[in-house]
């Protein structure tokens, strides 16, 4: 049974007097433990789909079932609780809370779960170890490099052992070497933790680490064949 | 519905994110709360001064038609004996009735013949006054002899001079002659404390008057005020009126109602200014953190948690200011003497004043933070994540 089922999802929004439809009758199924990358030109709706699956946005029509729950039917407050237990989000710009240390940033999702301090500490230390940042636990984001910040962001996304980790251009803000390290990390975590990963990227090399690659074209999802290179023109912003 | 709050440290540390801005806001909120405390302390002090001045068992008899202006009242000297003889149940001890004939006037008082004058309140009395005005206590010196005056604890404030200038042994000038200060008295923070007390015969001779302003009498437990009231009404020829001392001061309290309203208006205006201070700071704080707050919602914290965290920050800032203001107000303003037409009173920074001041500070903090926090409500998480 797929862990993510997107059925006939359409998303529209108004931009001035114009109606924009970034997603039109999109359908997608992702199996548990899969690593899926999603590509597409700017404005094709990659992030929109990601946000819909992450339940921070709602579709205009269609249903999205994640881990057996139709998230389009949940109220806002129930969605927040559901998100805390099921979704890990990796942002392009890390989005760490500047007044909290690396440890405290990673601990944030655990505060929403029924865990005591000792259990939280154990989980945070495991997550810090997984991203190889145990020695930076008490550093504030301003004391970390871009790559380290993103690793903290990844640790925060996986610490609550979510059903799905969504990553929106996780290497978009990093240099080539650091990007490579982060992609390796994501791949390793997917392999070792068995967590489902859905990554939005416009970088074909980044997308290549995924077990399955999808492309959004004119609001519809298209499977990318293993050996067919993605046309560069489509991917350049 | 139950929801998890953001960590307490998050709110606290956010206050140190922009230290200068937070510091200035704290200063402004401290000033606002201090001003509120002083104004409330003023109102409380004024009310207390009038409230404690009256004794429910004491009755004042004075000229008919004088309203509450005792200075203009004039009754014959023999009124005291007449009332004492005609009224049943006047408190009595060892054959001495609790009836105090008094001559009361507002007059210009100076420290020396050529020094600037100020308005003082002078009361000529007999030692029996101490029986009637039970809250009065001589705290230094002795009861006045001829040419001497006993000064109230707040008389210096009423006269606008330093306390030391009314020390025992110093001299005062009023009604064309000098008076030696022979002692100081307190009256449980009542209005008497701003008065100058001298011997009744001494004052009558000085003023060349043989009349009285009033007779104050203490009724015994079995006495009925209405008997005395009826006597005054029946004896039209005496042109007297009787009023309970508590009722007299209650009337004065009513007269000061506009002052109280004005004070509350000032409190409202100050508080209004404080809200804008809080609003300005918290708007700045929220606008700079929209993406961060959206991130927290993406992680799973509810909007209410994010809003509450912003409100918590404003409240912490305001309550810190309130704490500092309370310490300053209690340390420096509590008991400070203030002059007013009826005499003088002390600012009262008591528990109620602190409660009101801190309550207003709490409203300033929460009220100032709420509109900026509601900005989070209006913005979707996706739009928040796109914010710069």
PDB file of N, CA and C in Angstrom, chain A residues 51 56-57 76-77 80-81 83-84 89 91 93 95 97-100 104 108-109 111-114 140 156, chain B residues 1-2 4 6-7 9-10 13-14 17 291-292 295-304 377 381-382 385:
ATOM      1  N   UNK A  51       4.252  21.106  -0.784  1.00  0.00           N
ATOM      2  CA  UNK A  51       3.539  21.732   0.333  1.00  0.00           C
ATOM      3  C   UNK A  51       2.173  21.078   0.576  1.00  0.00           C
ATOM      4  N   UNK A  56       0.857  21.758   4.493  1.00  0.00           N
ATOM      5  CA  UNK A  56       0.843  23.180   4.871  1.00  0.00           C
ATOM      6  C   UNK A  56       0.059  24.002   3.842  1.00  0.00           C
ATOM      7  N   UNK A  57      -0.472  23.330   2.840  1.00  0.00           N
ATOM      8  CA  UNK A  57      -1.333  23.978   1.852  1.00  0.00           C
ATOM      9  C   UNK A  57      -2.468  22.993   1.524  1.00  0.00           C
ATOM     10  N   UNK A  76      -7.512  22.508  10.500  1.00  0.00           N
ATOM     11  CA  UNK A  76      -6.201  23.139  10.602  1.00  0.00           C
ATOM     12  C   UNK A  76      -5.450  22.665  11.854  1.00  0.00           C
ATOM     13  N   UNK A  77      -6.156  22.619  12.974  1.00  0.00           N
ATOM     14  CA  UNK A  77      -5.474  22.242  14.216  1.00  0.00           C
ATOM     15  C   UNK A  77      -5.094  20.756  14.207  1.00  0.00           C
ATOM     16  N   UNK A  80      -1.997  20.299  12.121  1.00  0.00           N
ATOM     17  CA  UNK A  80      -0.754  20.666  12.810  1.00  0.00           C
ATOM     18  C   UNK A  80      -0.257  19.484  13.629  1.00  0.00           C
ATOM     19  N   UNK A  81      -1.170  18.838  14.350  1.00  0.00           N
ATOM     20  CA  UNK A  81      -0.786  17.663  15.151  1.00  0.00           C
ATOM     21  C   UNK A  81      -0.313  16.510  14.260  1.00  0.00           C
ATOM     22  N   UNK A  83       0.911  16.729  11.271  1.00  0.00           N
ATOM     23  CA  UNK A  83       2.190  17.097  10.649  1.00  0.00           C
ATOM     24  C   UNK A  83       3.355  16.798  11.606  1.00  0.00           C
ATOM     25  N   UNK A  84       3.137  17.129  12.871  1.00  0.00           N
ATOM     26  CA  UNK A  84       4.198  16.936  13.867  1.00  0.00           C
ATOM     27  C   UNK A  84       4.638  15.472  13.923  1.00  0.00           C
ATOM     28  N   UNK A  89      10.337  18.323   7.389  1.00  0.00           N
ATOM     29  CA  UNK A  89      10.471  19.270   6.280  1.00  0.00           C
ATOM     30  C   UNK A  89      11.891  19.826   6.260  1.00  0.00           C
ATOM     31  N   UNK A  91      14.159  22.609   4.477  1.00  0.00           N
ATOM     32  CA  UNK A  91      13.975  23.829   3.686  1.00  0.00           C
ATOM     33  C   UNK A  91      15.238  24.157   2.882  1.00  0.00           C
ATOM     34  N   UNK A  93      16.467  27.155   2.618  1.00  0.00           N
ATOM     35  CA  UNK A  93      17.266  28.134   3.375  1.00  0.00           C
ATOM     36  C   UNK A  93      17.415  27.725   4.843  1.00  0.00           C
ATOM     37  N   UNK A  95      16.123  27.502   7.476  1.00  0.00           N
ATOM     38  CA  UNK A  95      15.059  27.971   8.374  1.00  0.00           C
ATOM     39  C   UNK A  95      15.230  27.520   9.824  1.00  0.00           C
ATOM     40  N   UNK A  97      15.827  28.275  13.790  1.00  0.00           N
ATOM     41  CA  UNK A  97      15.444  29.382  14.676  1.00  0.00           C
ATOM     42  C   UNK A  97      16.726  29.967  15.266  1.00  0.00           C
ATOM     43  N   UNK A  98      17.025  31.221  14.944  1.00  0.00           N
ATOM     44  CA  UNK A  98      18.346  31.763  15.303  1.00  0.00           C
ATOM     45  C   UNK A  98      18.623  31.864  16.803  1.00  0.00           C
ATOM     46  N   UNK A  99      17.555  31.939  17.614  1.00  0.00           N
ATOM     47  CA  UNK A  99      17.797  32.106  19.054  1.00  0.00           C
ATOM     48  C   UNK A  99      17.912  30.763  19.784  1.00  0.00           C
ATOM     49  N   UNK A 100      17.799  29.680  19.028  1.00  0.00           N
ATOM     50  CA  UNK A 100      17.927  28.358  19.650  1.00  0.00           C
ATOM     51  C   UNK A 100      19.198  27.682  19.141  1.00  0.00           C
ATOM     52  N   UNK A 104      18.601  22.572  20.416  1.00  0.00           N
ATOM     53  CA  UNK A 104      17.220  23.024  20.674  1.00  0.00           C
ATOM     54  C   UNK A 104      16.398  23.068  19.386  1.00  0.00           C
ATOM     55  N   UNK A 108      12.885  20.725  18.678  1.00  0.00           N
ATOM     56  CA  UNK A 108      11.558  21.356  18.477  1.00  0.00           C
ATOM     57  C   UNK A 108      10.430  20.379  18.113  1.00  0.00           C
ATOM     58  N   UNK A 109      10.610  19.539  17.076  1.00  0.00           N
ATOM     59  CA  UNK A 109       9.485  18.627  16.719  1.00  0.00           C
ATOM     60  C   UNK A 109       9.139  17.657  17.844  1.00  0.00           C
ATOM     61  N   UNK A 111       9.075  18.283  20.967  1.00  0.00           N
ATOM     62  CA  UNK A 111       8.258  18.935  22.004  1.00  0.00           C
ATOM     63  C   UNK A 111       6.769  18.728  21.738  1.00  0.00           C
ATOM     64  N   UNK A 112       6.465  18.380  20.503  1.00  0.00           N
ATOM     65  CA  UNK A 112       5.060  18.175  20.140  1.00  0.00           C
ATOM     66  C   UNK A 112       4.610  16.732  20.366  1.00  0.00           C
ATOM     67  N   UNK A 113       5.551  15.894  20.716  1.00  0.00           N
ATOM     68  CA  UNK A 113       5.233  14.477  20.928  1.00  0.00           C
ATOM     69  C   UNK A 113       5.263  14.153  22.424  1.00  0.00           C
ATOM     70  N   UNK A 114       4.531  13.121  22.824  1.00  0.00           N
ATOM     71  CA  UNK A 114       4.499  12.777  24.256  1.00  0.00           C
ATOM     72  C   UNK A 114       5.783  12.073  24.700  1.00  0.00           C
ATOM     73  N   UNK A 140      24.897  28.075  18.112  1.00  0.00           N
ATOM     74  CA  UNK A 140      23.739  28.748  17.519  1.00  0.00           C
ATOM     75  C   UNK A 140      23.909  28.753  16.001  1.00  0.00           C
ATOM     76  N   UNK A 156      16.641  17.913  12.233  1.00  0.00           N
ATOM     77  CA  UNK A 156      15.333  18.343  12.763  1.00  0.00           C
ATOM     78  C   UNK A 156      14.210  17.628  12.014  1.00  0.00           C
TER      79      UNK A 156
ATOM     80  N   UNK B   1      -9.154  23.819  22.495  1.00  0.00           N
ATOM     81  CA  UNK B   1      -8.514  22.520  22.295  1.00  0.00           C
ATOM     82  C   UNK B   1      -7.049  22.596  22.741  1.00  0.00           C
ATOM     83  N   UNK B   2      -6.532  21.484  23.247  1.00  0.00           N
ATOM     84  CA  UNK B   2      -5.170  21.431  23.763  1.00  0.00           C
ATOM     85  C   UNK B   2      -4.156  21.648  22.638  1.00  0.00           C
ATOM     86  N   UNK B   4       0.339  22.361  22.055  1.00  0.00           N
ATOM     87  CA  UNK B   4       1.661  22.489  22.680  1.00  0.00           C
ATOM     88  C   UNK B   4       2.203  23.896  22.475  1.00  0.00           C
ATOM     89  N   UNK B   6       5.161  26.858  22.363  1.00  0.00           N
ATOM     90  CA  UNK B   6       6.557  26.969  21.954  1.00  0.00           C
ATOM     91  C   UNK B   6       7.410  27.033  23.211  1.00  0.00           C
ATOM     92  N   UNK B   7       8.691  26.641  23.118  1.00  0.00           N
ATOM     93  CA  UNK B   7       9.513  26.656  24.335  1.00  0.00           C
ATOM     94  C   UNK B   7       9.584  28.055  24.950  1.00  0.00           C
ATOM     95  N   UNK B   9      12.001  29.378  26.484  1.00  0.00           N
ATOM     96  CA  UNK B   9      13.282  30.035  26.177  1.00  0.00           C
ATOM     97  C   UNK B   9      13.204  30.805  24.860  1.00  0.00           C
ATOM     98  N   UNK B  10      12.366  30.294  23.950  1.00  0.00           N
ATOM     99  CA  UNK B  10      12.249  30.946  22.641  1.00  0.00           C
ATOM    100  C   UNK B  10      11.775  32.390  22.813  1.00  0.00           C
ATOM    101  N   UNK B  13      14.549  34.507  24.744  1.00  0.00           N
ATOM    102  CA  UNK B  13      15.733  34.847  23.938  1.00  0.00           C
ATOM    103  C   UNK B  13      15.396  35.807  22.813  1.00  0.00           C
ATOM    104  N   UNK B  14      14.169  35.738  22.321  1.00  0.00           N
ATOM    105  CA  UNK B  14      13.786  36.675  21.262  1.00  0.00           C
ATOM    106  C   UNK B  14      13.873  38.120  21.731  1.00  0.00           C
ATOM    107  N   UNK B  17      17.157  39.539  21.032  1.00  0.00           N
ATOM    108  CA  UNK B  17      17.547  39.528  19.631  1.00  0.00           C
ATOM    109  C   UNK B  17      17.862  40.943  19.151  1.00  0.00           C
ATOM    110  N   UNK B 291       8.840  34.367   8.533  1.00  0.00           N
ATOM    111  CA  UNK B 291       9.269  33.072   7.983  1.00  0.00           C
ATOM    112  C   UNK B 291       9.558  32.077   9.110  1.00  0.00           C
ATOM    113  N   UNK B 292      10.162  32.601  10.154  1.00  0.00           N
ATOM    114  CA  UNK B 292      10.497  31.736  11.300  1.00  0.00           C
ATOM    115  C   UNK B 292       9.225  31.168  11.953  1.00  0.00           C
ATOM    116  N   UNK B 295       7.833  28.594   9.783  1.00  0.00           N
ATOM    117  CA  UNK B 295       8.617  27.361   9.913  1.00  0.00           C
ATOM    118  C   UNK B 295       8.138  26.554  11.120  1.00  0.00           C
ATOM    119  N   UNK B 296       7.921  27.264  12.221  1.00  0.00           N
ATOM    120  CA  UNK B 296       7.460  26.586  13.439  1.00  0.00           C
ATOM    121  C   UNK B 296       6.104  25.924  13.210  1.00  0.00           C
ATOM    122  N   UNK B 297       5.272  26.586  12.401  1.00  0.00           N
ATOM    123  CA  UNK B 297       3.969  25.983  12.082  1.00  0.00           C
ATOM    124  C   UNK B 297       4.155  24.783  11.163  1.00  0.00           C
ATOM    125  N   UNK B 298       5.131  24.863  10.269  1.00  0.00           N
ATOM    126  CA  UNK B 298       5.399  23.729   9.382  1.00  0.00           C
ATOM    127  C   UNK B 298       5.841  22.513  10.198  1.00  0.00           C
ATOM    128  N   UNK B 299       6.622  22.771  11.222  1.00  0.00           N
ATOM    129  CA  UNK B 299       7.096  21.672  12.085  1.00  0.00           C
ATOM    130  C   UNK B 299       5.921  21.013  12.807  1.00  0.00           C
ATOM    131  N   UNK B 300       4.882  21.801  13.071  1.00  0.00           N
ATOM    132  CA  UNK B 300       3.710  21.213  13.728  1.00  0.00           C
ATOM    133  C   UNK B 300       3.143  22.040  14.874  1.00  0.00           C
ATOM    134  N   UNK B 301       3.793  23.161  15.176  1.00  0.00           N
ATOM    135  CA  UNK B 301       3.228  24.032  16.213  1.00  0.00           C
ATOM    136  C   UNK B 301       2.006  24.743  15.632  1.00  0.00           C
ATOM    137  N   UNK B 302       0.975  24.882  16.453  1.00  0.00           N
ATOM    138  CA  UNK B 302      -0.247  25.498  15.939  1.00  0.00           C
ATOM    139  C   UNK B 302      -0.077  27.009  15.842  1.00  0.00           C
ATOM    140  N   UNK B 303      -0.966  27.641  15.108  1.00  0.00           N
ATOM    141  CA  UNK B 303      -0.942  29.104  15.009  1.00  0.00           C
ATOM    142  C   UNK B 303      -1.122  29.736  16.366  1.00  0.00           C
ATOM    143  N   UNK B 304      -1.999  29.119  17.148  1.00  0.00           N
ATOM    144  CA  UNK B 304      -2.261  29.676  18.491  1.00  0.00           C
ATOM    145  C   UNK B 304      -0.997  29.664  19.330  1.00  0.00           C
ATOM    146  N   UNK B 377      -2.033  35.059  11.979  1.00  0.00           N
ATOM    147  CA  UNK B 377      -3.290  34.394  11.678  1.00  0.00           C
ATOM    148  C   UNK B 377      -3.725  34.674  10.231  1.00  0.00           C
ATOM    149  N   UNK B 381       0.682  29.631   5.895  1.00  0.00           N
ATOM    150  CA  UNK B 381       2.028  29.120   6.204  1.00  0.00           C
ATOM    151  C   UNK B 381       2.914  29.220   4.962  1.00  0.00           C
ATOM    152  N   UNK B 382       2.336  28.874   3.807  1.00  0.00           N
ATOM    153  CA  UNK B 382       3.116  28.899   2.561  1.00  0.00           C
ATOM    154  C   UNK B 382       3.593  30.319   2.268  1.00  0.00           C
ATOM    155  N   UNK B 385       6.362  31.234   4.639  1.00  0.00           N
ATOM    156  CA  UNK B 385       7.676  30.653   4.316  1.00  0.00           C
ATOM    157  C   UNK B 385       8.380  31.412   3.191  1.00  0.00           C
TER     158      UNK B 385
END
